[in-house]
Structures are given as C-alpha cells and as structure tokens.
Coordinates of C-alpha atoms in Angstrom, one line a residue:
M1 CA 17.5 148.1 84.0
I2 CA 15.2 148.6 86.8
G3 CA 14.8 144.4 86.3
Q4 CA 18.9 144.2 86.8
N5 CA 19.1 145.3 89.4
R6 CA 16.5 143.5 91.4
L7 CA 17.6 141.1 94.4
P8 CA 16.6 137.6 94.1
P9 CA 13.0 136.8 95.7
A10 CA 13.6 135.6 99.7
L11 CA 12.6 131.5 100.0
W12 CA 9.9 131.3 101.9
S13 CA 11.4 130.1 105.3
Q14 CA 13.4 133.3 104.9
R15 CA 9.9 134.6 104.5
L16 CA 7.9 133.5 107.0
I17 CA 10.8 134.4 110.3
R18 CA 10.8 137.7 108.9
N19 CA 7.2 137.9 109.4
L20 CA 7.0 136.5 112.6
L21 CA 10.0 139.0 113.3
Y22 CA 8.7 142.4 111.8
G23 CA 5.5 141.0 110.7
R24 CA 2.6 143.8 111.4
N25 CA 0.1 142.0 111.9
V26 CA 1.6 139.3 114.2
D27 CA 0.7 139.9 118.0
R28 CA 3.8 140.6 120.1
A29 CA 3.3 137.3 122.3
A30 CA 4.5 135.2 118.8
K31 CA 7.3 137.3 118.4
A32 CA 8.5 136.6 121.1
R33 CA 7.7 133.5 121.3
V34 CA 9.9 133.2 117.8
R35 CA 12.9 135.3 119.4
V36 CA 13.6 133.4 122.0
G37 CA 13.0 130.1 119.6
L38 CA 16.0 130.8 117.7
V39 CA 18.1 131.8 120.8
I40 CA 17.8 128.5 122.4
I41 CA 18.2 126.6 119.2
L42 CA 21.6 129.4 118.6
F43 CA 23.2 128.4 121.6
A44 CA 21.9 124.7 121.5
L45 CA 24.7 124.8 118.5
I46 CA 27.2 126.4 119.6
Y47 CA 26.9 123.5 123.0
T48 CA 26.5 121.0 120.1
V49 CA 29.8 122.0 119.2
V50 CA 32.0 122.1 121.7
A51 CA 30.7 118.8 123.1
A52 CA 31.9 117.4 119.7
R53 CA 35.0 119.0 120.1
L54 CA 35.3 117.2 124.5
V55 CA 34.7 114.1 122.8
M56 CA 37.1 114.0 119.5
F57 CA 40.1 115.4 122.7
A58 CA 39.0 112.6 124.7
A59 CA 39.0 110.1 122.1
F60 CA 42.5 111.4 120.5
P61 CA 44.3 112.6 122.4
D62 CA 47.5 113.6 120.3
D63 CA 45.3 114.8 118.0
R64 CA 46.7 118.2 117.7
G65 CA 50.5 115.9 116.7
G66 CA 48.1 114.6 114.1
R67 CA 48.2 117.5 112.0
R68 CA 51.8 118.4 112.7
T69 CA 52.3 114.8 111.1
A70 CA 50.8 115.6 108.0
S71 CA 52.5 119.4 107.7
Q72 CA 55.8 118.9 109.8
D73 CA 58.3 115.9 111.1
A74 CA 56.6 112.4 111.6
I75 CA 55.8 112.0 115.0
A76 CA 55.9 108.5 116.0
T77 CA 52.9 106.1 116.0
A78 CA 51.3 104.1 117.8
R79 CA 51.5 99.7 117.4
P80 CA 50.0 96.8 118.9
D81 CA 51.9 94.7 121.3
I82 CA 53.1 91.8 119.6
I83 CA 52.3 88.5 122.1
D84 CA 53.5 85.0 121.3
R85 CA 51.1 81.9 121.2
N86 CA 51.5 81.9 125.4
G87 CA 51.0 85.7 125.6
Q88 CA 54.4 86.3 126.3
V89 CA 55.1 90.0 124.9
L90 CA 57.7 90.2 121.9
A91 CA 57.4 93.6 120.8
T92 CA 55.9 96.7 122.1
D93 CA 55.4 100.3 122.6
I94 CA 57.1 102.7 125.4
K95 CA 56.6 106.2 125.3
S96 CA 60.2 108.5 125.1
P97 CA 60.4 111.9 125.4
S98 CA 61.5 113.9 122.1
L99 CA 62.8 117.2 121.9
F100 CA 61.2 119.0 119.2
G101 CA 62.0 123.4 119.0
E102 CA 59.0 126.3 117.2
P103 CA 60.8 128.9 115.5
R104 CA 58.5 131.1 115.2
R105 CA 58.6 130.5 119.2
L106 CA 62.6 131.6 119.4
I107 CA 63.5 134.5 120.8
D108 CA 67.3 134.6 119.8
R109 CA 68.1 131.9 117.7
D110 CA 71.5 132.0 118.0
E111 CA 72.2 131.5 122.6
A112 CA 69.3 128.3 121.7
V113 CA 71.5 126.8 119.2
E114 CA 74.8 127.1 121.6
L115 CA 72.5 125.7 124.8
L116 CA 71.0 122.7 124.0
T117 CA 74.0 121.7 121.7
A118 CA 75.9 122.5 125.2
T119 CA 73.6 119.9 126.9
L120 CA 73.3 118.1 124.0
P121 CA 77.1 117.5 122.4
D122 CA 76.3 115.1 119.7
L123 CA 73.6 117.6 118.5
E124 CA 75.2 118.8 115.0
T125 CA 75.4 122.8 115.0
S126 CA 74.6 123.2 111.7
E127 CA 71.6 121.0 111.5
V128 CA 69.9 122.8 114.8
R129 CA 71.3 126.0 113.0
Q130 CA 69.6 125.4 109.7
R131 CA 66.3 123.5 110.9
L132 CA 65.7 126.4 113.9
G133 CA 66.6 128.9 111.4
T134 CA 63.1 128.2 109.3
R135 CA 59.8 129.4 109.6
K136 CA 57.9 126.4 110.8
G137 CA 55.9 125.7 113.7
F138 CA 57.6 122.3 114.1
V139 CA 60.3 120.7 113.8
W140 CA 62.5 118.4 115.8
L141 CA 65.7 117.9 116.8
K142 CA 66.3 114.7 118.5
R143 CA 64.2 112.0 118.9
E144 CA 64.1 109.8 121.8
I145 CA 66.6 111.1 124.5
T146 CA 66.9 109.9 128.3
P147 CA 64.4 111.5 131.1
A148 CA 67.9 113.0 132.6
Q149 CA 68.5 115.0 128.9
Q150 CA 65.0 116.7 129.3
K151 CA 65.1 117.5 132.5
E152 CA 68.5 119.6 132.4
I153 CA 67.1 121.7 129.1
H154 CA 64.0 121.7 130.5
S155 CA 65.9 123.6 132.9
L156 CA 67.7 126.0 130.6
G157 CA 64.0 127.7 130.0
I158 CA 64.4 128.3 126.2
P159 CA 61.5 130.0 124.9
G160 CA 59.9 127.7 121.9
I161 CA 61.7 124.7 123.0
G162 CA 59.3 121.5 124.8
F163 CA 59.1 117.8 124.8
L164 CA 56.9 115.7 123.4
R165 CA 56.4 112.0 124.3
E166 CA 56.6 109.7 122.0
N167 CA 55.7 105.9 121.1
K168 CA 59.4 103.8 121.0
R169 CA 59.3 100.5 120.1
V170 CA 60.8 97.8 122.6
Y171 CA 61.7 94.2 121.7
P172 CA 61.5 92.1 125.4
S173 CA 63.0 89.7 123.9
G174 CA 65.8 91.0 121.8
R175 CA 67.6 88.9 119.0
E176 CA 65.4 85.2 120.2
V177 CA 63.1 87.0 116.9
A178 CA 64.9 88.7 115.7
H179 CA 64.4 88.3 112.0
L180 CA 61.0 87.2 112.3
I181 CA 59.3 89.8 114.0
G182 CA 61.4 92.4 112.2
L183 CA 61.6 95.9 113.6
V184 CA 60.6 99.8 113.0
N185 CA 62.1 102.7 111.7
I186 CA 63.1 106.6 114.4
D187 CA 58.5 106.9 113.0
N188 CA 57.7 103.3 114.8
Q189 CA 57.0 102.0 110.8
G190 CA 57.3 98.9 110.4
I191 CA 59.9 98.1 107.7
A192 CA 60.6 94.6 108.4
G193 CA 59.2 91.1 109.4
M194 CA 55.6 91.3 111.0
E195 CA 56.6 94.9 111.6
K196 CA 55.7 95.9 108.8
W197 CA 53.1 93.5 107.9
L198 CA 51.0 95.1 110.2
D199 CA 51.8 98.2 108.5
S200 CA 50.6 96.9 105.5
N201 CA 47.9 94.9 106.4
G202 CA 45.5 97.7 108.1
L203 CA 47.2 99.8 110.6
A204 CA 49.0 102.6 108.8
D205 CA 45.3 103.0 107.4
L206 CA 43.9 103.6 110.5
H207 CA 46.6 105.8 111.8
R208 CA 45.8 107.7 108.5
A209 CA 42.4 107.8 109.8
G210 CA 43.4 108.4 113.3
F211 CA 41.8 105.0 114.4
A212 CA 45.3 103.7 116.1
T213 CA 45.6 104.9 119.5
D214 CA 47.5 103.0 121.8
R215 CA 43.5 102.5 123.6
L216 CA 41.8 100.5 120.7
Q217 CA 44.5 98.4 119.2
K218 CA 44.8 94.9 120.2
P219 CA 48.0 92.8 120.9
V220 CA 48.6 90.5 118.3
E221 CA 48.9 86.7 118.2
L222 CA 51.6 85.2 116.9
S223 CA 51.7 81.4 116.4
I224 CA 55.1 81.6 117.7
D225 CA 56.5 79.8 121.1
L226 CA 58.7 82.0 122.8
R227 CA 60.4 78.7 125.0
V228 CA 60.9 76.5 122.5
E229 CA 62.8 79.7 119.4
H230 CA 65.0 79.8 122.4
A231 CA 66.1 76.2 122.6
L232 CA 66.0 76.0 118.9
R233 CA 68.5 79.6 118.8
D234 CA 70.5 78.1 121.5
E235 CA 71.1 74.7 120.3
L236 CA 71.5 76.0 117.2
L237 CA 74.5 78.7 118.8
K238 CA 76.5 75.9 120.0
A239 CA 75.9 74.0 116.9
K240 CA 77.5 77.0 115.1
D241 CA 80.0 77.3 118.0
H242 CA 80.8 73.3 118.1
Y243 CA 81.4 73.3 114.5
R244 CA 83.1 75.9 113.2
A245 CA 79.4 76.6 110.9
K246 CA 79.1 79.9 108.7
A247 CA 75.5 79.8 109.9
A248 CA 72.8 78.3 110.9
S249 CA 68.3 78.2 110.9
G250 CA 66.4 75.9 112.6
I251 CA 62.7 76.0 111.9
V252 CA 59.7 74.1 114.3
S253 CA 56.5 73.2 112.2
N254 CA 52.7 72.6 113.4
V255 CA 52.6 69.7 110.4
R256 CA 49.0 70.3 110.8
T257 CA 47.7 73.6 111.2
G258 CA 51.0 75.1 109.1
E259 CA 51.6 76.7 111.9
I260 CA 55.5 78.6 112.2
V261 CA 56.1 77.3 116.6
A262 CA 60.0 78.5 115.8
M263 CA 62.3 80.4 113.7
V264 CA 65.4 80.8 113.6
S265 CA 68.7 82.0 111.7
L266 CA 72.0 82.4 112.5
P267 CA 73.5 85.0 112.3
D268 CA 70.7 87.7 113.7
F269 CA 70.4 90.6 114.9
D270 CA 68.9 92.7 118.0
P271 CA 65.5 94.9 116.5
N272 CA 66.5 97.5 119.3
N273 CA 70.4 98.2 117.7
P274 CA 68.6 98.2 114.1
K275 CA 72.1 98.6 112.3
E276 CA 73.3 95.6 112.5
A277 CA 69.8 94.3 110.6
H278 CA 71.7 96.4 107.3
D279 CA 74.4 93.9 108.1
P280 CA 74.2 91.4 104.4
D281 CA 75.4 88.2 106.9
R282 CA 72.8 88.5 108.5
I283 CA 70.0 88.3 106.2
N284 CA 66.7 85.4 106.8
R285 CA 68.2 82.4 105.3
L286 CA 64.8 80.3 105.9
T287 CA 62.6 83.2 104.1
T288 CA 65.1 84.9 102.2
G289 CA 67.6 82.4 101.2
V290 CA 67.2 79.6 98.3
Y291 CA 69.7 76.9 98.4
E292 CA 69.6 73.7 96.8
M293 CA 68.5 70.9 99.6
G294 CA 70.5 68.0 98.8
S295 CA 68.8 64.6 99.7
T296 CA 65.9 66.1 101.8
F297 CA 64.2 66.5 98.4
K298 CA 64.1 62.2 97.7
A299 CA 61.3 62.3 99.9
F300 CA 59.1 64.7 97.7
T301 CA 60.7 61.4 94.8
L302 CA 59.5 59.0 96.4
A303 CA 56.2 60.2 97.4
M304 CA 55.8 61.3 93.6
A305 CA 56.2 57.7 92.3
L306 CA 54.2 55.6 95.1
D307 CA 51.5 58.5 94.8
S308 CA 51.2 57.4 91.2
G309 CA 50.3 53.9 92.1
R310 CA 53.0 52.3 89.4
Y311 CA 55.3 51.7 92.5
G312 CA 55.1 50.0 95.8
L313 CA 58.2 50.1 98.7
N314 CA 59.2 46.9 97.0
S315 CA 59.6 48.2 93.9
M316 CA 63.5 47.0 92.6
W317 CA 65.7 49.7 90.8
D318 CA 68.9 49.6 89.3
A319 CA 71.8 50.5 91.8
R320 CA 74.6 47.8 90.4
A321 CA 77.0 50.5 88.9
P322 CA 76.5 54.6 88.8
L323 CA 74.1 56.5 86.5
R324 CA 75.7 57.4 82.8
Y325 CA 73.6 60.3 81.4
G326 CA 76.0 62.2 78.7
R327 CA 79.0 63.5 79.5
F328 CA 77.7 62.4 83.4
T329 CA 77.7 60.3 85.9
I330 CA 75.3 60.1 89.5
H331 CA 77.2 58.2 92.7
D332 CA 76.1 56.9 95.4
D333 CA 77.8 57.8 99.2
H334 CA 77.1 54.1 99.6
S335 CA 77.4 51.8 96.4
M336 CA 75.4 48.3 97.1
G337 CA 75.8 46.8 93.4
R338 CA 72.7 45.6 93.2
F339 CA 69.2 46.3 93.0
I340 CA 67.2 47.8 95.8
N341 CA 64.2 49.0 96.3
M342 CA 62.2 51.1 97.5
K343 CA 63.0 51.9 101.1
E344 CA 67.1 51.4 100.8
V345 CA 67.0 53.5 98.0
F346 CA 65.6 55.8 101.5
T347 CA 67.4 54.9 104.1
Y348 CA 71.2 54.6 101.8
S349 CA 70.0 58.1 100.3
S350 CA 70.5 57.0 96.7
N351 CA 71.7 59.5 94.3
I352 CA 71.2 56.5 91.1
G353 CA 68.1 55.3 93.0
A354 CA 66.3 58.7 93.5
A355 CA 66.9 59.8 89.4
R356 CA 66.2 56.2 88.1
I357 CA 62.7 56.7 89.9
A358 CA 62.2 60.6 89.0
L359 CA 63.7 59.2 85.0
A360 CA 61.2 56.4 85.6
Q361 CA 58.3 59.2 86.4
G362 CA 59.1 61.4 82.7
V363 CA 60.2 65.1 83.2
E364 CA 57.1 66.5 83.0
A365 CA 55.3 64.3 85.8
H366 CA 58.0 65.0 87.6
K367 CA 57.6 68.9 87.1
A368 CA 54.0 68.6 88.2
F369 CA 54.8 67.0 91.1
L370 CA 56.1 69.8 92.4
R371 CA 54.1 72.5 91.0
R372 CA 51.6 70.8 93.4
M373 CA 54.0 70.6 96.3
G374 CA 54.3 74.0 96.4
Q375 CA 58.1 73.7 95.3
M376 CA 58.0 75.5 91.4
D377 CA 56.7 78.6 93.0
R378 CA 57.7 82.1 95.1
L379 CA 56.2 81.2 98.8
R380 CA 54.0 84.5 100.7
T381 CA 53.1 84.5 104.4
E382 CA 53.0 87.4 106.3
L383 CA 56.7 87.6 105.7
P384 CA 57.5 90.3 103.4
E385 CA 61.0 89.1 102.9
S386 CA 60.9 85.7 100.4
A387 CA 62.9 84.6 97.7
S388 CA 61.4 82.2 94.2
P389 CA 63.0 79.1 93.9
I390 CA 65.2 79.2 90.9
L391 CA 64.7 76.6 88.4
P392 CA 66.2 75.6 85.4
R393 CA 65.9 77.7 82.4
K394 CA 65.2 74.4 80.2
W395 CA 64.4 71.0 81.9
G396 CA 65.1 68.2 80.5
E397 CA 65.8 65.3 81.5
L398 CA 69.6 65.4 83.2
N399 CA 67.1 68.2 85.3
T400 CA 64.8 65.3 86.4
V401 CA 67.8 63.4 87.4
T402 CA 70.0 65.7 89.9
I403 CA 66.7 67.4 90.3
A404 CA 65.5 63.8 92.2
F405 CA 68.5 64.0 94.7
G406 CA 68.5 68.1 95.4
H407 CA 70.7 69.6 93.2
G408 CA 70.2 71.6 90.1
M409 CA 67.3 73.3 91.8
A410 CA 67.1 75.6 94.5
V411 CA 64.3 76.6 97.2
A412 CA 63.8 78.6 100.5
P413 CA 64.0 76.0 102.6
L414 CA 60.0 77.6 104.8
Q415 CA 59.0 75.7 101.2
A416 CA 60.9 72.8 102.2
V417 CA 59.1 72.4 105.2
M418 CA 55.7 73.2 103.5
G419 CA 56.3 70.2 101.8
I420 CA 57.7 67.6 103.7
D421 CA 54.7 69.3 106.5
A422 CA 51.6 67.5 103.3
L423 CA 54.3 64.1 103.2
V424 CA 52.7 63.1 106.3
N425 CA 50.0 65.5 107.6
G426 CA 47.8 62.8 105.3
G427 CA 49.3 65.0 102.0
W428 CA 47.6 67.9 103.2
L429 CA 49.3 71.3 101.9
I430 CA 48.7 73.9 103.9
P431 CA 50.4 77.5 103.8
P432 CA 52.8 78.1 106.6
T433 CA 51.6 81.2 108.5
F434 CA 53.3 83.3 111.5
L435 CA 50.3 83.3 113.0
K436 CA 48.5 81.8 115.3
R437 CA 45.5 79.2 113.7
T438 CA 43.3 76.2 114.6
E439 CA 43.4 73.5 113.0
E440 CA 39.4 73.3 111.7
E441 CA 41.3 77.4 109.9
A442 CA 44.1 75.5 108.7
M443 CA 42.2 72.6 106.8
A444 CA 40.1 75.5 104.8
V445 CA 42.9 76.5 102.9
A446 CA 44.7 73.2 102.6
R447 CA 44.9 71.4 99.3
R448 CA 44.6 68.0 99.2
V449 CA 48.4 66.7 97.3
I450 CA 49.0 63.3 97.7
K451 CA 47.3 60.3 99.2
Q452 CA 46.0 59.1 102.1
E453 CA 48.0 56.0 102.0
T454 CA 51.3 57.7 100.6
S455 CA 51.3 60.0 103.6
D456 CA 51.9 56.7 105.2
K457 CA 54.3 55.3 103.5
M458 CA 56.7 57.7 103.5
R459 CA 55.6 58.3 107.3
F460 CA 57.3 54.9 107.4
L461 CA 60.4 56.1 105.5
L462 CA 60.9 58.6 107.6
R463 CA 61.0 56.5 111.2
L464 CA 62.7 53.2 108.9
N465 CA 65.6 55.9 108.7
A466 CA 66.1 57.2 112.2
E467 CA 66.0 53.4 113.2
V468 CA 68.1 51.7 110.4
G469 CA 68.9 55.0 108.0
T470 CA 71.8 57.9 108.5
A471 CA 68.8 59.7 110.6
R472 CA 70.2 57.2 113.4
K473 CA 71.5 60.3 115.6
A474 CA 68.7 62.0 116.6
D475 CA 66.6 58.8 117.5
V476 CA 65.4 60.9 120.9
K477 CA 64.7 57.9 123.2
G478 CA 60.7 57.9 124.3
Y479 CA 59.9 60.6 120.9
Y480 CA 59.8 57.5 117.8
V481 CA 61.4 60.8 115.2
G482 CA 61.2 60.4 111.6
G483 CA 63.8 62.0 109.9
K484 CA 65.9 62.5 106.4
T485 CA 69.3 64.0 105.9
G486 CA 70.1 66.3 103.0
T487 CA 74.3 67.4 102.2
S488 CA 74.2 69.6 99.1
E489 CA 78.0 71.2 97.8
K490 CA 77.8 74.8 97.3
V491 CA 77.9 76.2 94.0
I492 CA 81.6 78.7 94.4
N493 CA 82.4 80.1 91.0
G494 CA 79.4 78.3 89.3
R495 CA 81.8 74.8 90.4
Y496 CA 80.3 72.8 93.3
A497 CA 82.7 73.0 95.7
K498 CA 83.1 69.6 97.9
K499 CA 84.4 70.5 100.5
R500 CA 82.0 73.4 101.2
V501 CA 78.1 71.8 102.0
L502 CA 75.2 73.2 103.1
N503 CA 73.9 70.3 105.3
S504 CA 69.6 69.6 106.6
F505 CA 67.8 67.6 108.5
T506 CA 64.0 67.4 108.7
A507 CA 63.1 64.9 111.4
I508 CA 59.1 64.4 112.9
L509 CA 57.9 63.9 115.7
P510 CA 56.3 61.9 116.5
A511 CA 57.2 59.6 112.9
D512 CA 53.2 57.2 113.7
N513 CA 51.3 60.4 114.5
P514 CA 53.1 64.0 113.8
R515 CA 52.8 66.8 115.1
Y516 CA 55.5 68.7 114.4
Q517 CA 58.8 69.2 111.6
I518 CA 62.3 70.8 113.0
L519 CA 64.2 72.1 110.2
V520 CA 68.0 72.1 110.7
M521 CA 70.4 73.4 108.4
L522 CA 74.6 74.2 108.6
D523 CA 76.4 76.2 106.0
E524 CA 79.6 74.8 105.9
P525 CA 80.4 73.2 108.5
Q526 CA 84.2 71.6 109.5
P527 CA 85.4 68.5 110.4
L528 CA 86.0 67.7 113.7
K529 CA 88.0 64.7 115.5
E530 CA 84.6 63.3 116.3
T531 CA 83.5 63.9 112.6
H532 CA 86.0 61.3 111.7
G533 CA 86.6 64.5 109.5
F534 CA 83.4 64.1 107.6
I535 CA 81.4 66.8 106.8
T536 CA 77.6 65.1 105.8
S537 CA 74.5 65.6 106.9
G538 CA 74.9 62.1 109.8
W539 CA 77.3 64.2 111.8
N540 CA 76.6 67.5 112.0
A541 CA 72.8 68.4 111.1
V542 CA 71.4 65.1 113.1
P543 CA 72.3 65.1 115.6
T544 CA 72.0 68.7 116.6
G545 CA 68.5 68.2 115.3
G546 CA 68.4 65.4 118.2
K547 CA 69.3 68.3 120.7
V548 CA 67.0 70.6 120.1
I549 CA 63.6 67.7 119.5
A550 CA 65.1 66.1 123.1
R551 CA 64.4 69.6 124.9
I552 CA 61.6 71.5 122.4
A553 CA 59.4 68.5 123.1
P554 CA 58.5 68.0 127.0
L555 CA 57.6 72.0 125.8
L556 CA 55.3 70.7 122.7
G557 CA 53.4 68.8 125.0
V558 CA 54.3 65.2 122.8
Q559 CA 54.1 63.0 125.1
P560 CA 57.1 60.0 125.7
R561 CA 56.3 56.4 125.6
F562 CA 58.9 53.2 125.3
D563 CA 59.1 50.2 124.2
L564 CA 56.8 50.8 120.5
P565 CA 57.4 48.6 117.6
P566 CA 59.6 49.2 114.6
S567 CA 58.0 51.2 111.9
E568 CA 56.9 48.2 110.1
R569 CA 55.0 47.4 112.8
L570 CA 53.3 50.4 114.1
I571 CA 53.1 52.7 111.2
L572 CA 52.3 50.4 108.1
A573 CA 50.3 47.8 110.2
A574 CA 48.0 50.6 111.2
S575 CA 47.8 51.7 107.4
R576 CA 47.0 48.7 105.9
A577 CA 44.2 48.1 108.9
T578 CA 42.2 51.3 107.3
Q579 CA 42.9 50.1 104.8

C-alpha cells in the first residue's frame, strides 16, 4: 500500500533547480544568481508575448472583427482592386459605416428598437426586436448606412449600439464591364464574373487565414481595355436601338495572345445595383448562351478541306442545283447555277458548296476537326459562367451537311471566337483569357491545330470577302479588314423561324497580319427601309462591325494604310513567297 501512494520521481532538471534554490550544500551567492536568472527569464517571456500581440494587432487590425465573423454575423471582407490593362480602376473597395448591436450590453431593448426604427424607417421593427432579443455578443442591424444616418444614431447615445467601417465594393465604370467583372454580395464575396473567380482562386483562402487585409492585396490586372470596351458598347447600344434588336453583343479578341480586350452583352446591368443582375434577360450571351453561329461556321468547313491537302482554293464544287438529302433540300440565297470554286463558296456564302465540302471529308473527319478547333467541348475560362455546346445526339451525314453551314450545332460565341483566332493566327489554338498575357505566355499554352499555309489561305478568303463578298460594308478604308457574315434562323417551338434571326459578323484586323478579331451579334434585328426589308447580317451586323472597327482601331494602335493591293497580291503572294 505504501508503494501505491508514492509520488512519481521528479525530473532531473526539476531536482537540479530545487537543489540550486534550496539545497543545503549550495552557497547563498549561487542561490541568488539562480533566483535572479529565473526572474529575468519569466519577465522576458511576458514581454515576448506582449510584443507578439502588438505585432498581430498592427498587422491585422480587423482581428476583432475576424473573431466576430467566425462566431457571429459575417463582416464584409477586403478585396483587391481590379484594373484594366492600362491601370484604370474597374472595381475597388471603399469604407462604409454599418450599424450593429451588442444585445448583452443593451439596457432597454424596447427603447433602443423604438429609437432606431424612428431614425431608420426602412428597418423592420420585428426583425430588429428579434435580433436584439438574443444573447449574442454581436448582431448586424443595417449594413451600409450613410454618414448622416451614422451621425444621427450616434447622437442618440444608445448603449450597446455601435458602428463598424466595412468594405463596400464599388464599380466606377458601372455597366461598361458588368458581365465580365461580375459582382459581390453584401459580405463583399464574389458571386459572379471575375469577382467570383478571385474568391475561387485563393482570395477566400487568404481571408480564412486572415492574410487578406487591405494592405496586403495587389491589384488584379485584366486584359480588358476600358476605352475599347466603351467604344464597343456604345456602337452596340446604337445598333440595338437602330435595328430594334432584342439584344446585341460583341467581343474584341487579340488573336496572338487569346486576350479578351473587350466584351459586351446587352442588355446589361449595373453591378452597383445588384438587383438588376437577376433579370434572366440580362445573361452574358457570349459565354452563358449557346447559338447556331450561321455561316461564320463555313470558315471551319473550308479550313478543314484546305488543311487536308486534298483541296485548294480553286477546287470546284457542284452548285448547279439545290442539294437534296433525304427529305431535306439545301438551297443557296444567291443561286449560282454552276460549278463554283472554294473562293466563291466563301464569298457567296454557298450552303450547297459548304455541305458538299464537308461531305467530301466525311462525318468522322468533320467531328474530329471541330473537336480539334475547340468547338465540341465546354469552354473554360476565368469566368465561372459558361455553357456546354449543344451537339446532335446521333451525328450522321445530314448533321454534317447542316453543321457545315452553321445549323444543327450550337456553341458559345466566345468559343467560336477562339476557333476563328486559330484560323488566322498561323494555326494556333490559344485558350482565351481575361487576364493580361504576353505572346510568350500565350504560346506556352497554345496548340497547333492547322498548318500555317491553311491559315494564310483563310486570311486571304476573309479579306476577299470584304473586297467582293458579303462583308463589303465593313471594309473601313485604311484598315484592310477581313470578315465573314452569319445569319441563322432561330428555333422557335422546335421549328426554324424565318423572320427571327440571330446575325453575326466576325472580322479580323488587319487581314494580312491579324492582330484582333471583332465579333458583333444582333438578336432579331428588324427590317428597315434603308435595308430594303432585309434582315440578314450584311445589312445590320456588318455595318455595325465597320463602325466598331473605325472607332477602336486607333485605340488599339493599328495604323491606317492606304493604297494596299488586293488580297490576291498582298496575302497569297506573300504566303507563296515564304513556302
């Protein structure tokens, strides 16, 4: 029993200190030195802890709020500025007062509720009473009040009622970049667009770790040029109004880097007024919507044939009569009634010619080529909002016939832009980005999808179309524009509606050495007297594209050149010389 009550033996270090402090065989001077040393160590530890806490408060002044975030209502987080490629601020934080309560410190809850609701009539009395009736240490009463309201409430002197200066997100450019930049919720957390991308790429983790303070965040630089964005939006607004279109949208892309320089989808919304963003008519049609792109898809069909090496620009195709396939008959808007070569298929936008070209390649080759061009899979960019292409469930020859001229398959317009970029930039498929990127960085992620020779021929065809084809109204003098039109009838209740069309026009600038692609889309433009009752792309989307080019080319640093030779001599001759 004695052995069971024995205390455990002390550690040797404890025995040593005990002997030094109280041992009979230790002299008094040694005991004094040990005691003084222990006191010094104790004070050093205390000062170290105090210093560490001071450093933490200096580095993380919102630490108090952070604890509240974890246990009580959330507090708006700090976010980095978002700027355009020239340093213009697109989104930033400002400080705004918010009203909170500390129920445990309230002396008279009823009086507090009465005074607060009298000062802020938009407060719900029952909700304020309920929130102040808890035993919580902190509850929000109203976020983002005005300085005048803060002053008025402060003068009431209600115990347990206070203010916190929170981060509030503001967008100085308003609607200009709405669909691209997205927006945040009341807690300053990204819920759409680039704002949401920021949270999903480290910002939320930084906040959770307590490192995302105002002073530690560098601005995020986008690929967007606000000047170009403004010009594009302005021309689209005019076109939407002039042609009484249901919607209008457009993209300016750098074909060498994949950077999106401007992107507009109308109707848009003001991110400073988030309620508008929930309107289903205000979706981003360029990434969230998928559409049959009409004849702009013929560019892929012809590139497929040219890249196979089996056909050239002078290869002939039978367009003497409509193409009958099963119970379907394929017509041309401008019937030639003869054999036509590849150039005529493109400039006259022949459905029959495009269908025969695709059939000559075969279904599997057609599918493989479109997959290689990035048209078969969902496009992923920094923007969280994206849609998957709509493809035929069972892809047979009839599908290849219609898809050859842009019907029967729907893609996101940004996806089509990526493919066209590859057709004209030498054959490199570059994933689009909304972040600033150099050409070297772009080539690191690029993938060759067609030959340089094929790309040269596509640039020639696009320029030829602006000289003699359906893109003539966009041939802005001095800028050597190339382009392709597209008019697709919309599917209404499972049937194509001839009077309700989605028009697109894609242009490259300049065609002999492309730097930019411009896409313009008009949804359901109406016939006008000046268009002679036509609603096809050449009468509305193309002239709109020309106006956009005339405004943005100087902003993009594209110098005008005059008296240039036709595409046959400038593009094809240069291409042959380098082969």
